[in-house]
Short mmCIF file of C-alpha atoms in Angstrom, two decimals:
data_model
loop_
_atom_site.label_atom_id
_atom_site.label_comp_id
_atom_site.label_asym_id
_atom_site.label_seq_id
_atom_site.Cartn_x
_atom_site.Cartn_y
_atom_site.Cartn_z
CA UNK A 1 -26.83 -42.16 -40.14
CA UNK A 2 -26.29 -39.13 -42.79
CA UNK A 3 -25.73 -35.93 -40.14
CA UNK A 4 -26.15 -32.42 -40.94
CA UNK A 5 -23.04 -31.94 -42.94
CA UNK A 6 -24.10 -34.47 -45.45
CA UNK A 7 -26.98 -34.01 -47.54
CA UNK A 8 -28.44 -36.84 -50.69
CA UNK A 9 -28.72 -35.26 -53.44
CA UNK A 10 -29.55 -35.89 -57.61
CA UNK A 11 -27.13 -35.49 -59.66
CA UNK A 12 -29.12 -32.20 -61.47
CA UNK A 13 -29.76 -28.92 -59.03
CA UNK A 14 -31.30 -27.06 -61.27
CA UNK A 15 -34.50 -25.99 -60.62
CA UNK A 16 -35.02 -28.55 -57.63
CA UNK A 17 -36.53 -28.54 -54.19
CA UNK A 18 -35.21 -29.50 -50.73
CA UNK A 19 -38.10 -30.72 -48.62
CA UNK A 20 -38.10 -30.50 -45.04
CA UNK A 21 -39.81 -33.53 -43.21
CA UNK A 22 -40.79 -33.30 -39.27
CA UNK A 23 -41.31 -36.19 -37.35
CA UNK A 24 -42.70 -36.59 -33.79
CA UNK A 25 -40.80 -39.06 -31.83
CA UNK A 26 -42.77 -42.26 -32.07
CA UNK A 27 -44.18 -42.84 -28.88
CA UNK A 28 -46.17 -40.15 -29.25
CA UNK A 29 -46.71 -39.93 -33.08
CA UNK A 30 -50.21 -40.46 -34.28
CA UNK A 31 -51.67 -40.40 -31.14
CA UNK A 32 -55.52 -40.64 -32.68
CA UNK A 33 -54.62 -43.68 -34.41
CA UNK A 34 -54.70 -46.04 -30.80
CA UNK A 35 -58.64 -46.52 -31.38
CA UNK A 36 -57.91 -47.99 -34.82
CA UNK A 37 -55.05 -49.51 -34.67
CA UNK A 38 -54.03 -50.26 -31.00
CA UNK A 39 -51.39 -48.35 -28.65
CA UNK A 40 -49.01 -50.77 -29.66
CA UNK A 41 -49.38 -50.38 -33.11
CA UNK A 42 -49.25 -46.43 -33.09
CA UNK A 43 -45.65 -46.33 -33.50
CA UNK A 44 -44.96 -48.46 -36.28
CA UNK A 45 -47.74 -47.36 -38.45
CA UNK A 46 -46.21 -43.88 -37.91
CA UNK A 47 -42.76 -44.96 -39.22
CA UNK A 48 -44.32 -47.09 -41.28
CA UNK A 49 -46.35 -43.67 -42.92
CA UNK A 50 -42.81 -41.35 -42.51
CA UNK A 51 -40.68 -44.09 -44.81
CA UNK A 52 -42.82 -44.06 -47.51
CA UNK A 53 -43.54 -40.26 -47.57
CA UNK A 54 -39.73 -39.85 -47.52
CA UNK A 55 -39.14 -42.70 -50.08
CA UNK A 56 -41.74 -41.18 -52.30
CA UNK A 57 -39.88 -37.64 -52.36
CA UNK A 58 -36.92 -38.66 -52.84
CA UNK A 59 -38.03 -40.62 -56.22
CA UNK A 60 -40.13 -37.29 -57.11
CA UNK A 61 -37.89 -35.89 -59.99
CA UNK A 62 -38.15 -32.54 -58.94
CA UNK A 63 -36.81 -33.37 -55.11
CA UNK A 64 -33.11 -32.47 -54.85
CA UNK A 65 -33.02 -33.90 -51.00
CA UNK A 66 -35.03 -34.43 -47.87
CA UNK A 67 -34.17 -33.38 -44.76
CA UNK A 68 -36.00 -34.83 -41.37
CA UNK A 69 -35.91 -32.78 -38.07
CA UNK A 70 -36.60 -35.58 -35.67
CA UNK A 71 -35.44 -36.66 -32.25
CA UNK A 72 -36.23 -40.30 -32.60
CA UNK A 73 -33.07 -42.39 -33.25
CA UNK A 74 -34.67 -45.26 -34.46
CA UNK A 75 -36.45 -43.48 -37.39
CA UNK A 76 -33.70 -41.11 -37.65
CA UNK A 77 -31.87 -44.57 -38.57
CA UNK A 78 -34.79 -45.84 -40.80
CA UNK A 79 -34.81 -42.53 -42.73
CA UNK A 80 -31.54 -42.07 -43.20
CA UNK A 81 -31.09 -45.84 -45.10
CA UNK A 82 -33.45 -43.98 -47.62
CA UNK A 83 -31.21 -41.18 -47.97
CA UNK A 84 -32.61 -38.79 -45.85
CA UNK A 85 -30.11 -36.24 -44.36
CA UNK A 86 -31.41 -36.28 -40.35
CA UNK A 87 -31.44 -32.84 -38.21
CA UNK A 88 -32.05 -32.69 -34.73
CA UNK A 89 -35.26 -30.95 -33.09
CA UNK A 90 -32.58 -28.36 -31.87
CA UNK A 91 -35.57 -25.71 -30.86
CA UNK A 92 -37.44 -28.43 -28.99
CA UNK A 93 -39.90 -25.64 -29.36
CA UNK A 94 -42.82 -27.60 -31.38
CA UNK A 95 -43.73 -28.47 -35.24
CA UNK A 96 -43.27 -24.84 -36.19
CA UNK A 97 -40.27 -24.19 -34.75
CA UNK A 98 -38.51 -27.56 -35.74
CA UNK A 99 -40.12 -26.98 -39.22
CA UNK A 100 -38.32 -23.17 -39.44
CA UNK A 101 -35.02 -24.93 -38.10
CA UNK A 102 -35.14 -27.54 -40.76
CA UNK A 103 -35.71 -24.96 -43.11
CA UNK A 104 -31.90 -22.69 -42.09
CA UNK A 105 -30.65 -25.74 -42.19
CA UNK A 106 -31.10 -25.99 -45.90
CA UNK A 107 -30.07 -22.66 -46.39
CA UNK A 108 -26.92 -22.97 -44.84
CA UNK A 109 -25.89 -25.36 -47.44
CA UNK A 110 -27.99 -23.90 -50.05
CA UNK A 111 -28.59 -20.44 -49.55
CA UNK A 112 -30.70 -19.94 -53.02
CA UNK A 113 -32.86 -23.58 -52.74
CA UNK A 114 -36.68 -23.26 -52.81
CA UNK A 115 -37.73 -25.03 -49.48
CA UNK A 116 -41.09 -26.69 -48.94
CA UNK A 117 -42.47 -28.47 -45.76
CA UNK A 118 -44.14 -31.59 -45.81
CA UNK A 119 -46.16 -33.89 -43.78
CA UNK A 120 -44.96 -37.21 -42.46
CA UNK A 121 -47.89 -38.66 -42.72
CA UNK A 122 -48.35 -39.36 -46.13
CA UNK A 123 -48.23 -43.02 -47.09
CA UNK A 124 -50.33 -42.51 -49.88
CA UNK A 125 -47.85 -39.91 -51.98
CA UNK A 126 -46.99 -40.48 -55.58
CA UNK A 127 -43.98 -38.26 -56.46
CA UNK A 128 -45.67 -37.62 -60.05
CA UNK A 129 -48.82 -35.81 -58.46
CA UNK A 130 -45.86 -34.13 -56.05
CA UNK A 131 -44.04 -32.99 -58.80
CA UNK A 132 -46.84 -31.34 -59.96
CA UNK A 133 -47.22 -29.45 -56.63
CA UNK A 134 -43.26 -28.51 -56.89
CA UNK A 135 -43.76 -27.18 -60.20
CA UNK A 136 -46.83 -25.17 -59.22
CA UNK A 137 -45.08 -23.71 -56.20
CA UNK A 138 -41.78 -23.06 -58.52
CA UNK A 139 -43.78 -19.82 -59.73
CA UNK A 140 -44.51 -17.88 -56.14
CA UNK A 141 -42.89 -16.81 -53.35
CA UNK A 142 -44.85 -19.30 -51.26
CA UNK A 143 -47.68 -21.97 -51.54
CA UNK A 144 -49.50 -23.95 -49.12
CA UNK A 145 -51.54 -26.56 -49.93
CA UNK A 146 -54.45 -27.44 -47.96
CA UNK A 147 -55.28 -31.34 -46.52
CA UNK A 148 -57.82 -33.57 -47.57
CA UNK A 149 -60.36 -32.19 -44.65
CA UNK A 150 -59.80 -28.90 -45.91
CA UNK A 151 -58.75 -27.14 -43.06
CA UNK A 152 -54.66 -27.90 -41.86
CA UNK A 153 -52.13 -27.90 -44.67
CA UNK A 154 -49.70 -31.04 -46.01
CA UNK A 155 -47.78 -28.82 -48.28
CA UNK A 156 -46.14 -24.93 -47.61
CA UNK A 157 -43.19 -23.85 -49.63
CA UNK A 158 -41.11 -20.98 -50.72
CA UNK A 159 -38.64 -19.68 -53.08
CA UNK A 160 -35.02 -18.90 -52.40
CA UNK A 161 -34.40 -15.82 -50.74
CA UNK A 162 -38.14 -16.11 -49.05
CA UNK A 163 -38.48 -17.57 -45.53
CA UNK A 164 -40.15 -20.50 -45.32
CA UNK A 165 -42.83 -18.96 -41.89
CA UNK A 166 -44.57 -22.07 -41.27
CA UNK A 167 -47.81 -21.42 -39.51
CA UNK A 168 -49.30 -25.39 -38.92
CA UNK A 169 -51.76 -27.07 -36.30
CA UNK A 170 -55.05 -26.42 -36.33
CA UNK A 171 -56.91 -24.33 -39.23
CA UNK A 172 -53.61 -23.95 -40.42
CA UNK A 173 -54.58 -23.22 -44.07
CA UNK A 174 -56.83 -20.19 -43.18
CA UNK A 175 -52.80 -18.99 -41.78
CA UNK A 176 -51.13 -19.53 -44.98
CA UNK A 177 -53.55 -17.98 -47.18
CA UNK A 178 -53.62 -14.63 -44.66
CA UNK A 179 -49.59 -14.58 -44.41
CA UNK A 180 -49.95 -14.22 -48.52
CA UNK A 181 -49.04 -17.77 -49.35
CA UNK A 182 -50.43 -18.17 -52.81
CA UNK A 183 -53.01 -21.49 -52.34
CA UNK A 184 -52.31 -24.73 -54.79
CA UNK A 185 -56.02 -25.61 -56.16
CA UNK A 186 -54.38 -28.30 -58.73
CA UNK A 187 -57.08 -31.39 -58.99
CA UNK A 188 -55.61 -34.99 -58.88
CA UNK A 189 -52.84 -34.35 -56.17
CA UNK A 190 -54.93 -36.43 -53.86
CA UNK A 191 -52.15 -38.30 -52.59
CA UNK A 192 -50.65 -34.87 -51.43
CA UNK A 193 -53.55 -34.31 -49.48
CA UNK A 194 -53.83 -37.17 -47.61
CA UNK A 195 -52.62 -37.00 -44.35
CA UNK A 196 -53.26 -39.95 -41.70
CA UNK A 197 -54.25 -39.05 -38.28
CA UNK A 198 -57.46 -41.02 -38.01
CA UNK A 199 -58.62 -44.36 -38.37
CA UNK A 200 -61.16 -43.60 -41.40
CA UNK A 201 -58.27 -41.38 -42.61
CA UNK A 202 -55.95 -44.40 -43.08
CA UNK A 203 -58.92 -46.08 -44.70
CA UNK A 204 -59.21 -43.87 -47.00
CA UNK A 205 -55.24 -43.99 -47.74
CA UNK A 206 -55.38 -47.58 -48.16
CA UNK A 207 -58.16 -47.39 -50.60
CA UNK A 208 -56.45 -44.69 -52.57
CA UNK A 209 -53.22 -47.11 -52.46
CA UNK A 210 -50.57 -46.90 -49.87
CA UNK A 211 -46.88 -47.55 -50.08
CA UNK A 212 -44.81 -51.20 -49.20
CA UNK A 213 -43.97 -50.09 -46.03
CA UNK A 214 -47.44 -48.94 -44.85
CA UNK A 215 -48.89 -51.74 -46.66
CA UNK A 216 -47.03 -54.34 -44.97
CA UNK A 217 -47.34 -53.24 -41.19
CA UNK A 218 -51.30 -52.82 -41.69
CA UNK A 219 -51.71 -56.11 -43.37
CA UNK A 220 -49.65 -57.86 -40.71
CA UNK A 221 -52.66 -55.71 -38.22
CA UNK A 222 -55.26 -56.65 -40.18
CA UNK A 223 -55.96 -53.76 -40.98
CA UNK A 224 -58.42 -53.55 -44.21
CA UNK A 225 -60.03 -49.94 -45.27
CA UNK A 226 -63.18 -51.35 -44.92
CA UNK A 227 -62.57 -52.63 -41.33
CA UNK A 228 -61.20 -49.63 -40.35
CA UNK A 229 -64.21 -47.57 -41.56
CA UNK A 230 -66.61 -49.79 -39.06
CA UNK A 231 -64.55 -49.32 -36.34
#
């Protein structure tokens, strides 16, 4: 597993992002998802949605690295095979906290990076439509962008030399836009957008086209959009 010292990066800094990643431990990731998808299930669709958000970054050509603050070994171990560099939930103090710590931990490498946090639960990303989003953000101090029920946020960033002041949970995008994060209202970043924490939400993510991973663990569930949208 890659530990803090280590961090995957392209071969071009210049002008990319470090994206911090935070990840429940499984047992009690996606907790919403049981009525859909069974208690059992739960934990491997939320791996399952974490590998291909952090596979997707790390093709986005803009994404220099991605770092995960997690205390699960076993995905700590599944992330880092995709080159994810794996931090510990030091703070142990909740998202925002473990988001903020993710965040020094990039800037202890790389004091100048831009920083952005990003939902695990994004099986849907396309690094093209997130490399959009990183380009927008390149040009404030921070962004957020809001999810697709308009009311948390997948997406907060900031330039180097800005802190990063994560504010999620809740009506978390009414937070960034009063702390004087500058909102991203780009069209066609869908797939930036949509989180998973419901059973219609992942049937909406499957219709918009999910990634292997996710694809694979709700076919071998049976899981169909359509099915899921009756339930």
């Amino acid at each position: 597993m890659r530990t803090e010292g280590e961090i995957a990066t392209n071969t071009d800094p210049a002008g990319l992002w470090s994206l911090v990643v935070p990840l429940k431990p499984l047992a009690r990731a996606k907790s919403r998802l049981g009525r859909a998808a069974g208690e059992l299930a739960r934990p491997r669709l939320a791996l399952a949605f974490a590998q291909d958000t952090v596979a997707a970054a790390l093709a986005c050509p803009r994404v220099r690295g991605v770092v995960v603050v997690t205390d699960d070994a076993a995905a700590g171990a599944a992330l880092s095979a995709l080159g994810a560099r794996i931090v510990a939930d030091v703070p142990a103090a909740g998202l925002n906290a473990a988001l903020a710590y993710g965040a020094r931990s990039v800037r202890a490498l790389a004091p100048a990076l831009p920083v952005a946090a990003l939902n695990a639960d994004l099986p849907a990303l396309r690094g093209g439509e997130l490399a959009r989003v990183l380009d927008f953000a390149s040009a404030f101090p921070r962004t957020f962008l809001r999810d697709a029920a308009g009311i948390g946020t997948t997406f907060l960033s900031c330039a180097g030399g800005t802190e990063l002041r994560p504010a999620f949970g809740g009506p978390s995008a009414a937070r960034h836009l009063a702390s004087g994060a500058v909102e991203i209202t780009l069209p066609g970043v869908d797939s930036v957008r949509r989180d998973v924490d419901t059973g219609e939400d992942l049937g909406v993510a499957l219709a918009l086209g999910v990634g292997p991973r996710t694809e694979r663990v709700t076919a071998a569930l049976a899981l169909t959009a359509d099915l899921i949208q009756d339930r």
